[in-house]
């Protein structure tokens, strides 16, 4: 019985954590034109997860690099990769290819 009650409290606790923080998923593609969209506007304080899909082989963006979040992830062709940015403060977050030639940014304002 004790174990059951404990499990119930754990379950309720997890639920409230989920309710507090809603995650905003944003689709980002890599095409021959670069990152699309290259400018993303979000509300500060939002937990952002990018769903990045590289759609072409004619690009050097086979990786995504987000310097200020210390993120560097491979982008396999036609596979959606989740890039978790956490909660964004007000400001600008830049994302780029591994060599920093193709880029875009997320504006939290
Ligand atoms: Cu590049």
mmCIF file of C-alpha atoms and ligand atoms in Angstrom:
data_model
loop_
_atom_site.group_PDB
_atom_site.id
_atom_site.type_symbol
_atom_site.label_atom_id
_atom_site.label_comp_id
_atom_site.label_asym_id
_atom_site.label_seq_id
_atom_site.Cartn_x
_atom_site.Cartn_y
_atom_site.Cartn_z
ATOM 1 C CA UNK A 1 0.000 0.000 0.000
ATOM 2 C CA UNK A 2 2.786 2.394 0.924
ATOM 3 C CA UNK A 3 4.514 1.698 -2.375
ATOM 4 C CA UNK A 4 1.309 2.330 -4.264
ATOM 5 C CA UNK A 5 0.773 5.718 -2.638
ATOM 6 C CA UNK A 6 4.367 6.666 -3.307
ATOM 7 C CA UNK A 7 3.972 5.746 -6.973
ATOM 8 C CA UNK A 8 0.840 7.866 -7.174
ATOM 9 C CA UNK A 9 2.637 10.886 -5.753
ATOM 10 C CA UNK A 10 5.539 10.410 -8.159
ATOM 11 C CA UNK A 11 3.088 10.235 -11.067
ATOM 12 C CA UNK A 12 1.294 13.398 -9.951
ATOM 13 C CA UNK A 13 4.611 15.155 -9.484
ATOM 14 C CA UNK A 14 5.737 14.321 -13.000
ATOM 15 C CA UNK A 15 2.449 15.551 -14.384
ATOM 16 C CA UNK A 16 2.775 18.962 -12.778
ATOM 17 C CA UNK A 17 6.333 19.332 -14.088
ATOM 18 C CA UNK A 18 5.021 18.658 -17.578
ATOM 19 C CA UNK A 19 2.202 21.142 -17.198
ATOM 20 C CA UNK A 20 4.544 23.911 -16.060
ATOM 21 C CA UNK A 21 6.918 23.711 -18.959
ATOM 22 C CA UNK A 22 5.475 23.442 -22.418
ATOM 23 C CA UNK A 23 7.912 22.637 -25.190
ATOM 24 C CA UNK A 24 7.627 24.409 -28.492
ATOM 25 C CA UNK A 25 8.753 22.246 -31.396
ATOM 26 C CA UNK A 26 9.944 24.130 -34.449
ATOM 27 C CA UNK A 27 10.610 22.517 -37.817
ATOM 28 C CA UNK A 28 13.823 23.567 -39.508
ATOM 29 C CA UNK A 29 14.973 22.284 -42.886
ATOM 30 C CA UNK A 30 18.280 22.346 -44.641
ATOM 31 C CA UNK A 31 17.748 22.869 -48.366
ATOM 32 C CA UNK A 32 19.899 24.096 -51.237
ATOM 33 C CA UNK A 33 18.992 27.599 -50.059
ATOM 34 C CA UNK A 34 20.423 26.983 -46.601
ATOM 35 C CA UNK A 35 18.433 26.796 -43.384
ATOM 36 C CA UNK A 36 14.701 27.295 -43.869
ATOM 37 C CA UNK A 37 13.426 29.309 -42.154
ATOM 38 C CA UNK A 38 16.615 31.225 -41.440
ATOM 39 C CA UNK A 39 14.857 33.505 -38.981
ATOM 40 C CA UNK A 40 12.642 32.143 -36.220
ATOM 41 C CA UNK A 41 10.829 34.321 -33.721
ATOM 42 C CA UNK A 42 9.872 32.947 -30.322
ATOM 43 C CA UNK A 43 8.650 34.243 -26.977
ATOM 44 C CA UNK A 44 11.379 34.531 -24.293
ATOM 45 C CA UNK A 45 11.033 31.884 -21.576
ATOM 46 C CA UNK A 46 9.899 29.215 -24.027
ATOM 47 C CA UNK A 47 11.555 25.799 -24.094
ATOM 48 C CA UNK A 48 12.535 25.331 -27.733
ATOM 49 C CA UNK A 49 13.221 22.072 -29.524
ATOM 50 C CA UNK A 50 14.274 22.240 -33.162
ATOM 51 C CA UNK A 51 13.282 19.368 -35.431
ATOM 52 C CA UNK A 52 15.964 19.639 -38.065
ATOM 53 C CA UNK A 53 15.762 17.738 -41.354
ATOM 54 C CA UNK A 54 18.413 17.966 -44.014
ATOM 55 C CA UNK A 55 16.659 17.619 -47.370
ATOM 56 C CA UNK A 56 19.572 17.825 -49.761
ATOM 57 C CA UNK A 57 23.092 16.554 -50.324
ATOM 58 C CA UNK A 58 23.955 19.786 -52.136
ATOM 59 C CA UNK A 59 24.882 21.640 -48.978
ATOM 60 C CA UNK A 60 27.747 21.885 -46.571
ATOM 61 C CA UNK A 61 25.334 21.961 -43.666
ATOM 62 C CA UNK A 62 25.614 18.302 -42.722
ATOM 63 C CA UNK A 63 25.934 19.428 -39.127
ATOM 64 C CA UNK A 64 24.247 22.092 -37.061
ATOM 65 C CA UNK A 65 26.318 24.100 -34.650
ATOM 66 C CA UNK A 66 24.911 26.369 -31.971
ATOM 67 C CA UNK A 67 27.891 27.955 -30.342
ATOM 68 C CA UNK A 68 26.302 29.603 -27.347
ATOM 69 C CA UNK A 69 24.513 26.372 -26.355
ATOM 70 C CA UNK A 70 27.599 24.233 -26.987
ATOM 71 C CA UNK A 71 25.642 22.138 -29.456
ATOM 72 C CA UNK A 72 27.072 20.352 -32.480
ATOM 73 C CA UNK A 73 24.886 17.668 -34.036
ATOM 74 C CA UNK A 74 25.154 15.609 -37.203
ATOM 75 C CA UNK A 75 22.363 16.039 -39.736
ATOM 76 C CA UNK A 76 21.861 12.802 -41.657
ATOM 77 C CA UNK A 77 19.981 13.106 -44.957
ATOM 78 C CA UNK A 78 16.183 13.012 -44.638
ATOM 79 C CA UNK A 79 16.228 12.140 -40.961
ATOM 80 C CA UNK A 80 14.733 14.495 -38.430
ATOM 81 C CA UNK A 81 17.121 15.315 -35.613
ATOM 82 C CA UNK A 82 15.883 16.851 -32.380
ATOM 83 C CA UNK A 83 17.995 19.726 -31.102
ATOM 84 C CA UNK A 84 17.013 20.736 -27.597
ATOM 85 C CA UNK A 85 17.860 24.370 -26.870
ATOM 86 C CA UNK A 86 16.295 24.483 -23.431
ATOM 87 C CA UNK A 87 14.489 27.611 -22.271
ATOM 88 C CA UNK A 88 15.536 30.677 -24.254
ATOM 89 C CA UNK A 89 16.162 34.001 -22.601
ATOM 90 C CA UNK A 90 15.497 37.249 -24.408
ATOM 91 C CA UNK A 91 18.014 37.680 -27.185
ATOM 92 C CA UNK A 92 19.421 36.114 -30.281
ATOM 93 C CA UNK A 93 20.597 32.517 -30.746
ATOM 94 C CA UNK A 94 22.578 31.822 -33.877
ATOM 95 C CA UNK A 95 22.715 28.446 -35.583
ATOM 96 C CA UNK A 96 25.084 27.542 -38.382
ATOM 97 C CA UNK A 97 26.679 24.739 -40.348
ATOM 98 C CA UNK A 98 29.799 23.100 -38.913
ATOM 99 C CA UNK A 99 32.057 25.486 -40.813
ATOM 100 C CA UNK A 100 30.002 28.533 -39.934
ATOM 101 C CA UNK A 101 29.156 29.476 -43.525
ATOM 102 C CA UNK A 102 25.419 28.890 -43.675
ATOM 103 C CA UNK A 103 23.499 30.280 -40.754
ATOM 104 C CA UNK A 104 20.266 31.484 -39.317
ATOM 105 C CA UNK A 105 18.989 32.692 -35.991
ATOM 106 C CA UNK A 106 16.295 32.457 -33.404
ATOM 107 C CA UNK A 107 15.082 35.715 -31.969
ATOM 108 C CA UNK A 108 13.473 35.633 -28.549
ATOM 109 C CA UNK A 109 11.722 38.947 -27.983
HETATM 110 CU CU1 LIG B 1 29.362 24.942 -44.165
#
